[in-house]
Amino acid sequence: MRVIQDIADQLKRSKNILLTCHTDPDGDAICSLLALGIAMEEIGKEITFYTESPIPAIYRFLPEVNRITHTLTDVEKFDTAIVLDCGELERIGKQASKVSSIRTVINLDHHITNGGFGDLQLIDTSCCATAELVYKLIKEIDHPISPPVALCIYTGILTDTGSFRFSNTNRAAFKICEEMMAMGVEPHRVAQNVYGTYSLNRLKLLNHVLDSLEVSEDGKLAIVTVTREMIKKTGTGPEDIDGFINYPRSIEGVSVAVLIQELSPNNYHVSLRSKEMIDVAAIAKQFGGGGHFNASGFSIEGGLAEVKQRLIQAVSGI
Ligand code: 5GP
Ligand code: MN
C-alpha cells in the first residue's frame, strides 16, 4: 500500500491529533500546520496546534492561527502526532522528546536532508512546499478542500516558492494555486498581508542588517548579521528577520548568501541561500544542519569572527 494511503488511513482512525512544525516557523510550516489541522477538524477529529516559537505578524491573518499554542501539556491524550516541514524531530524544539512519545508519529516533509524519523513518513523532495504534500494528503482522505484550507495551502506554496521565483517552483505550484483561487483565494489580499504590511520597527532593523553586509573579495559570498543588540534597539523580534536573506542573495554576482543570527552569546543560527548549482544543504550538513539544495541552515557555537571564517572556508571548499 502506498505510504500516503497508510497515512490517510491512520488519520481517519485517529481521534486526537497533535500538529506541530519547526521552531521559527516560516509560511509553509505555519500554513501546512493550519491547512491539515482545519481539514482534520472538518472530519471530526480533536486537534491541537503547537509551535515552540511565536507566529510572525505577517501570518496572523490566517484562519485559526490564534489557536496555535506554544506550551505542550497532556501529550498522553494524543493518539497521533503530525510533524510538518521538519528534517529532524529535534527541529520541533525543546518538546521534541515529548512529541516522540506519542503513539504514532507522522513525518510529512519535503527536505532533501530528512533523516526519516517517525512511524510513517511521507517525504517528497519533488514537492515545492510541505503545503503541496498536505494538499495531496487531504485529496487522499477524499475530503473536499474548504475555503480556509485553500487559503492556507495557497499561502504556504506562495511563500515557500518565493512567489513562484525559486527553483522549487514546479507545475504543481501553479496548478494547486489555481485550484485554490477557484475556491475563493484572492492573491492580492494574501500578498498585501504577507509582503505589504510590515512594522516600522522591522524596517529599522533591516537598516541595521543591511549595514552589516560583507561581500567576499571574489564577490561570490555575501554575509549579513543580525545581533541581539539590533533586535533590542529596534524593538523587534526574531520573527521580523524572515526574508532579510533575500537582500544579500539578490546582489549581482553573489552565488551564496548567508544570514548569521545571534541567538545568545556565542550561539548563532546560520541561514544559507544559493543560486544555480551550489548545494548549500551539503554545507549545512557539514555543520549538523540541513535543508534544501538552494536553502539551508544550521546552528553553531563560537565567536562571530570564527563563525564567519569557518563559513568562508566551507563555501570556498565547494
Ligand atoms: P532558514 O534559513 O529559513 O532558517 O531555513 C532554510 C531551510 O533550511 C529550511 O528549509 C529549514 O527547514 C532548513 N533549516 C534551517 N535551519 C536548520 C537546522 O538547524 N537544521 C536543519 N536540519 N534544517 C534547517
Ligand atoms: Mn519551513
Coordinates of N, CA and C in Angstrom, one line a residue, residues 131-291:
A131 N 3.1 22.3 2.0 CA 1.7 22.5 1.7 C 1.2 21.7 0.5
E132 N 2.1 21.4 -0.5 CA 1.7 20.6 -1.6 C 1.4 19.2 -1.1
L133 N 2.3 18.7 -0.2 CA 2.0 17.4 0.4 C 0.7 17.3 1.2
V134 N 0.4 18.4 1.9 CA -0.8 18.5 2.7 C -2.0 18.4 1.7
Y135 N -1.9 19.1 0.6 CA -3.0 19.1 -0.4 C -3.2 17.7 -0.9
K136 N -2.1 17.0 -1.2 CA -2.2 15.6 -1.7 C -2.8 14.7 -0.7
L137 N -2.5 14.9 0.6 CA -3.0 14.1 1.7 C -4.5 14.3 1.9
I138 N -4.9 15.5 1.8 CA -6.3 15.8 2.0 C -7.1 15.2 0.9
K139 N -6.6 15.3 -0.4 CA -7.2 14.6 -1.5 C -7.3 13.1 -1.3
E140 N -6.2 12.5 -0.7 CA -6.2 11.1 -0.5 C -7.3 10.7 0.5
I141 N -7.5 11.6 1.5 CA -8.5 11.3 2.5 C -9.9 11.5 1.9
D142 N -9.9 12.1 0.7 CA -11.1 12.3 -0.1 C -12.1 13.2 0.6
H143 N -11.5 14.3 1.2 CA -12.2 15.3 1.8 C -12.2 16.6 1.0
P144 N -13.3 17.2 0.7 CA -13.2 18.4 -0.1 C -12.4 19.6 0.6
I145 N -11.7 20.3 -0.2 CA -10.9 21.4 0.3 C -11.8 22.7 0.6
S146 N -11.9 23.1 1.8 CA -12.8 24.2 2.2 C -12.0 25.5 1.9
P147 N -12.7 26.7 1.9 CA -12.1 28.0 1.7 C -11.0 28.3 2.7
P148 N -11.1 28.1 4.0 CA -10.0 28.3 4.9 C -8.8 27.5 4.6
V149 N -9.0 26.2 4.3 CA -7.9 25.3 4.0 C -7.2 25.8 2.7
A150 N -8.0 26.2 1.7 CA -7.5 26.7 0.4 C -6.6 27.9 0.7
L151 N -7.0 28.8 1.5 CA -6.2 30.0 1.8 C -4.8 29.6 2.4
C152 N -4.8 28.6 3.3 CA -3.6 28.2 3.9 C -2.7 27.5 2.9
I153 N -3.2 26.6 2.1 CA -2.4 25.9 1.1 C -1.8 26.9 0.1
Y154 N -2.6 27.8 -0.4 CA -2.1 28.8 -1.3 C -1.0 29.6 -0.7
T155 N -1.2 30.1 0.5 CA -0.1 30.9 1.2 C 1.1 30.1 1.4
G156 N 1.0 28.9 1.8 CA 2.2 28.0 2.0 C 3.0 27.9 0.7
I157 N 2.3 27.6 -0.4 CA 3.0 27.5 -1.6 C 3.6 28.8 -2.1
L158 N 2.8 29.8 -2.0 CA 3.3 31.2 -2.4 C 4.6 31.5 -1.7
T159 N 4.6 31.4 -0.3 CA 5.8 31.8 0.4 C 7.0 30.9 0.2
D160 N 6.8 29.6 0.2 CA 7.9 28.7 0.0 C 8.6 28.7 -1.3
T161 N 7.8 29.2 -2.4 CA 8.4 29.3 -3.7 C 8.9 30.7 -3.9
G162 N 8.8 31.6 -2.9 CA 9.2 33.0 -3.0 C 8.4 33.6 -4.1
S163 N 7.1 33.4 -4.1 CA 6.2 33.9 -5.1 C 6.5 33.4 -6.5
F164 N 6.7 32.1 -6.5 CA 7.0 31.4 -7.8 C 8.3 31.8 -8.5
R165 N 9.3 32.2 -7.6 CA 10.6 32.6 -8.2 C 11.7 31.6 -7.9
F166 N 11.6 30.8 -6.9 CA 12.7 30.0 -6.5 C 12.7 28.7 -7.4
S167 N 13.8 27.9 -7.3 CA 14.0 26.8 -8.2 C 13.0 25.6 -7.8
N168 N 12.4 25.7 -6.6 CA 11.5 24.6 -6.2 C 10.1 24.8 -6.8
T169 N 9.9 26.0 -7.6 CA 8.6 26.2 -8.2 C 8.4 25.2 -9.3
N170 N 7.4 24.4 -9.1 CA 7.0 23.3 -10.1 C 5.7 23.6 -10.7
R171 N 5.3 22.7 -11.6 CA 3.9 22.9 -12.2 C 2.8 22.7 -11.2
A172 N 3.0 21.8 -10.2 CA 2.0 21.6 -9.2 C 1.7 22.9 -8.4
A173 N 2.8 23.8 -8.3 CA 2.6 25.0 -7.5 C 1.5 25.9 -8.2
F174 N 1.7 26.0 -9.5 CA 0.7 26.8 -10.3 C -0.7 26.1 -10.3
K175 N -0.7 24.8 -10.5 CA -1.9 24.0 -10.7 C -2.7 24.1 -9.4
I176 N -2.0 23.8 -8.3 CA -2.8 23.8 -7.0 C -3.2 25.3 -6.7
C177 N -2.4 26.2 -6.9 CA -2.8 27.6 -6.5 C -3.9 28.1 -7.4
E178 N -4.0 27.7 -8.6 CA -5.1 28.0 -9.5 C -6.4 27.4 -8.9
E179 N -6.3 26.1 -8.5 CA -7.4 25.5 -7.9 C -7.9 26.2 -6.6
M180 N -6.9 26.6 -5.8 CA -7.2 27.3 -4.5 C -7.9 28.7 -4.8
M181 N -7.5 29.3 -5.9 CA -8.1 30.5 -6.3 C -9.6 30.3 -6.7
A182 N -9.8 29.2 -7.4 CA -11.2 28.8 -7.7 C -12.0 28.6 -6.5
M183 N -11.4 28.3 -5.4 CA -12.1 28.1 -4.1 C -12.3 29.4 -3.4
G184 N -11.8 30.5 -4.0 CA -12.1 31.8 -3.4 C -10.9 32.6 -2.9
V185 N -9.7 32.0 -3.0 CA -8.5 32.7 -2.5 C -8.3 33.9 -3.4
E186 N -8.0 35.1 -2.8 CA -7.7 36.3 -3.5 C -6.2 36.6 -3.4
P187 N -5.5 36.4 -4.4 CA -4.0 36.6 -4.4 C -3.6 38.0 -3.9
H188 N -4.3 39.0 -4.3 CA -3.8 40.4 -3.9 C -4.0 40.6 -2.4
R189 N -5.0 39.9 -1.8 CA -5.2 40.0 -0.3 C -4.1 39.3 0.4
V190 N -3.7 38.1 -0.1 CA -2.7 37.4 0.6 C -1.4 38.1 0.5
A191 N -1.1 38.7 -0.7 CA 0.1 39.4 -1.0 C 0.2 40.6 -0.1
Q192 N -0.9 41.3 0.1 CA -1.0 42.5 1.0 C -0.6 42.1 2.4
N193 N -1.1 41.0 2.9 CA -0.7 40.6 4.2 C 0.7 40.1 4.4
V194 N 1.1 39.3 3.4 CA 2.4 38.7 3.5 C 3.6 39.6 3.1
Y195 N 3.4 40.4 2.1 CA 4.5 41.2 1.6 C 4.3 42.7 1.7
G196 N 3.1 43.1 2.1 CA 2.9 44.6 2.1 C 2.5 45.2 3.4
T197 N 2.7 44.5 4.5 CA 2.3 45.0 5.8 C 3.4 44.8 6.9
Y198 N 4.4 45.6 6.8 CA 5.5 45.4 7.8 C 5.5 46.6 8.8
S199 N 6.0 46.3 10.0 CA 6.0 47.3 11.0 C 7.2 48.3 10.7
L200 N 7.1 49.5 11.2 CA 8.2 50.5 11.0 C 9.5 49.9 11.7
N201 N 9.3 49.3 12.9 CA 10.5 48.7 13.5 C 11.2 47.7 12.7
R202 N 10.5 46.9 12.0 CA 11.1 45.9 11.1 C 12.0 46.6 10.1
L203 N 11.5 47.7 9.5 CA 12.3 48.4 8.5 C 13.5 49.0 9.2
K204 N 13.4 49.5 10.4 CA 14.6 50.0 11.1 C 15.6 48.9 11.3
L205 N 15.1 47.7 11.6 CA 16.0 46.5 11.8 C 16.7 46.2 10.5
L206 N 16.0 46.2 9.4 CA 16.5 46.0 8.1 C 17.7 46.9 7.8
N207 N 17.5 48.2 8.2 CA 18.5 49.2 8.0 C 19.9 48.7 8.7
H208 N 19.8 48.2 9.9 CA 21.0 47.8 10.6 C 21.6 46.5 9.9
V209 N 20.7 45.7 9.5 CA 21.1 44.4 8.9 C 21.9 44.7 7.6
L210 N 21.3 45.6 6.8 CA 22.0 45.9 5.6 C 23.3 46.6 5.8
D211 N 23.4 47.3 6.9 CA 24.7 48.0 7.3 C 25.8 46.9 7.6
S212 N 25.3 45.7 8.0 CA 26.3 44.7 8.4 C 26.9 43.9 7.2
L213 N 26.4 44.3 6.0 CA 26.7 43.5 4.8 C 28.2 43.4 4.5
E214 N 28.7 42.2 4.3 CA 30.1 42.0 3.9 C 30.1 41.1 2.7
V215 N 30.9 41.5 1.7 CA 31.0 40.7 0.4 C 32.4 40.2 0.3
S216 N 32.6 38.9 -0.1 CA 33.9 38.4 -0.2 C 34.7 39.1 -1.4
E217 N 36.0 38.9 -1.4 CA 36.8 39.6 -2.4 C 36.4 39.2 -3.8
D218 N 36.1 37.9 -4.0 CA 35.6 37.5 -5.4 C 34.2 37.8 -5.7
G219 N 33.5 38.4 -4.7 CA 32.1 38.9 -4.9 C 31.1 37.8 -4.9
K220 N 31.5 36.5 -4.6 CA 30.5 35.4 -4.7 C 29.8 35.1 -3.4
L221 N 30.4 35.6 -2.2 CA 29.7 35.3 -1.0 C 29.3 36.6 -0.3
A222 N 28.1 36.7 0.2 CA 27.6 37.9 0.9 C 27.1 37.4 2.2
I223 N 27.5 38.2 3.3 CA 27.1 37.8 4.6 C 26.4 39.0 5.3
V224 N 25.3 38.8 5.9 CA 24.7 39.8 6.8 C 24.5 39.2 8.2
T225 N 24.5 40.1 9.2 CA 24.4 39.6 10.6 C 23.3 40.3 11.3
V226 N 22.6 39.6 12.1 CA 21.6 40.1 13.0 C 22.0 39.9 14.4
T227 N 22.3 40.9 15.2 CA 22.7 40.7 16.6 C 21.5 40.9 17.5
R228 N 21.6 40.4 18.7 CA 20.5 40.6 19.7 C 20.4 42.1 20.0
E229 N 21.5 42.8 19.9 CA 21.5 44.3 20.2 C 20.7 45.0 19.1
M230 N 20.8 44.6 17.9 CA 19.9 45.2 16.8 C 18.4 45.0 17.1
I231 N 18.1 43.7 17.5 CA 16.7 43.4 17.8 C 16.2 44.2 19.0
K232 N 17.1 44.3 20.0 CA 16.7 45.1 21.2 C 16.5 46.6 20.9
K233 N 17.4 47.1 20.2 CA 17.5 48.5 19.8 C 16.2 48.9 19.0
T234 N 15.8 48.0 18.2 CA 14.6 48.4 17.3 C 13.3 47.9 17.8
G235 N 13.3 47.2 18.9 CA 12.0 46.7 19.5 C 11.4 45.7 18.6
T236 N 12.2 44.9 17.9 CA 11.6 43.8 17.0 C 11.8 42.5 17.7
G237 N 11.4 41.4 17.0 CA 11.6 40.1 17.5 C 12.3 39.2 16.4
P238 N 12.8 38.0 16.7 CA 13.4 37.2 15.7 C 12.5 36.9 14.5
E239 N 11.2 36.9 14.7 CA 10.3 36.7 13.6 C 10.3 37.8 12.6
D240 N 10.9 38.9 12.9 CA 10.9 40.0 11.9 C 12.1 39.8 10.9
I241 N 12.9 38.8 11.1 CA 14.1 38.6 10.2 C 13.7 37.9 8.9
D242 N 12.5 37.2 8.9 CA 12.1 36.5 7.8 C 12.2 37.3 6.5
G243 N 12.9 36.8 5.5 CA 13.0 37.5 4.2 C 14.2 38.3 4.0
F244 N 14.9 38.7 5.1 CA 16.1 39.5 5.0 C 17.2 38.9 4.2
I245 N 17.3 37.6 4.2 CA 18.4 37.0 3.4 C 18.3 37.2 1.9
N246 N 17.1 37.6 1.5 CA 16.9 37.8 0.0 C 17.7 39.0 -0.4
Y247 N 18.1 39.9 0.5 CA 18.8 41.1 0.1 C 20.2 40.7 -0.4
P248 N 21.0 40.1 0.5 CA 22.4 39.7 0.0 C 22.3 38.7 -1.1
R249 N 21.2 37.9 -1.2 CA 21.0 36.9 -2.2 C 20.8 37.6 -3.6
S250 N 20.2 38.8 -3.5 CA 19.9 39.4 -4.8 C 21.0 40.2 -5.4
I251 N 22.2 40.3 -4.7 CA 23.3 41.0 -5.3 C 23.9 40.3 -6.5
E252 N 24.1 41.1 -7.5 CA 24.6 40.6 -8.8 C 26.0 40.0 -8.5
G253 N 26.2 38.8 -9.0 CA 27.4 38.1 -8.9 C 27.6 37.2 -7.7
V254 N 26.7 37.4 -6.7 CA 26.7 36.6 -5.5 C 26.1 35.2 -5.7
S255 N 26.8 34.2 -5.4 CA 26.2 32.8 -5.6 C 25.8 32.2 -4.2
V256 N 26.4 32.6 -3.1 CA 26.0 32.1 -1.8 C 25.7 33.3 -0.9
A257 N 24.5 33.4 -0.3 CA 24.2 34.4 0.7 C 24.0 33.8 2.0
V258 N 24.5 34.5 3.0 CA 24.4 34.0 4.4 C 23.8 35.0 5.3
L259 N 23.0 34.6 6.2 CA 22.5 35.4 7.3 C 22.8 34.8 8.6
I260 N 23.6 35.5 9.4 CA 24.0 34.9 10.7 C 23.2 35.6 11.8
Q261 N 22.4 34.9 12.5 CA 21.6 35.4 13.6 C 22.1 35.0 14.9
E262 N 22.4 36.0 15.8 CA 22.8 35.7 17.1 C 21.6 35.3 18.0
L263 N 21.7 34.1 18.5 CA 20.6 33.6 19.4 C 20.9 33.9 20.9
S264 N 22.1 33.7 21.3 CA 22.6 34.0 22.6 C 24.1 34.2 22.5
P265 N 24.8 34.7 23.5 CA 26.2 34.9 23.4 C 27.0 33.7 22.8
N266 N 27.7 33.9 21.8 CA 28.5 32.8 21.1 C 27.6 31.6 20.6
N267 N 26.4 31.9 20.3 CA 25.5 30.9 19.7 C 24.7 31.5 18.6
Y268 N 24.8 30.9 17.4 CA 24.3 31.6 16.2 C 23.4 30.6 15.4
H269 N 22.4 31.1 14.7 CA 21.8 30.3 13.6 C 22.2 30.9 12.3
V270 N 22.6 30.0 11.4 CA 23.1 30.5 10.1 C 22.1 30.0 9.0
S271 N 21.7 30.9 8.2 CA 20.8 30.6 7.0 C 21.7 30.8 5.8
L272 N 21.5 29.8 4.9 CA 22.3 29.8 3.6 C 21.3 29.8 2.4
R273 N 21.6 30.6 1.4 CA 20.9 30.5 0.2 C 21.9 30.5 -1.0
S274 N 21.6 29.8 -2.0 CA 22.5 29.8 -3.2 C 21.7 29.9 -4.5
K275 N 22.5 30.3 -5.5 CA 21.9 30.4 -6.8 C 22.4 29.2 -7.6
E276 N 21.7 28.8 -8.6 CA 22.1 27.8 -9.5 C 22.5 26.5 -8.8
M277 N 23.7 25.9 -9.2 CA 24.0 24.6 -8.9 C 24.9 24.5 -7.6
I278 N 24.8 25.4 -6.7 CA 25.6 25.3 -5.5 C 24.7 24.6 -4.4
D279 N 25.2 23.5 -3.8 CA 24.4 22.7 -2.9 C 24.7 23.2 -1.4
V280 N 23.8 24.1 -0.9 CA 24.0 24.6 0.4 C 23.5 23.7 1.5
A281 N 22.7 22.7 1.1 CA 22.2 21.7 2.0 C 23.4 20.9 2.5
A282 N 24.4 20.6 1.5 CA 25.6 19.9 1.9 C 26.5 20.7 2.8
I283 N 26.5 22.0 2.6 CA 27.3 22.8 3.5 C 26.7 22.8 4.9
A284 N 25.4 23.0 5.0 CA 24.7 23.0 6.3 C 24.9 21.6 7.0
K285 N 24.9 20.5 6.2 CA 25.0 19.2 6.8 C 26.4 19.1 7.5
Q286 N 27.4 19.7 6.9 CA 28.8 19.7 7.5 C 28.8 20.2 8.9
F287 N 27.8 21.1 9.2 CA 27.7 21.8 10.5 C 26.6 21.2 11.3
G288 N 26.0 20.1 10.9 CA 25.0 19.4 11.7 C 23.6 19.9 11.4
G289 N 23.4 20.7 10.3 CA 22.1 21.2 10.0 C 21.5 20.5 8.7
G290 N 20.7 21.2 8.0 CA 20.1 20.6 6.8 C 19.3 21.6 6.0
G291 N 18.4 21.1 5.2 CA 17.5 21.9 4.4 C 17.4 21.5 2.9

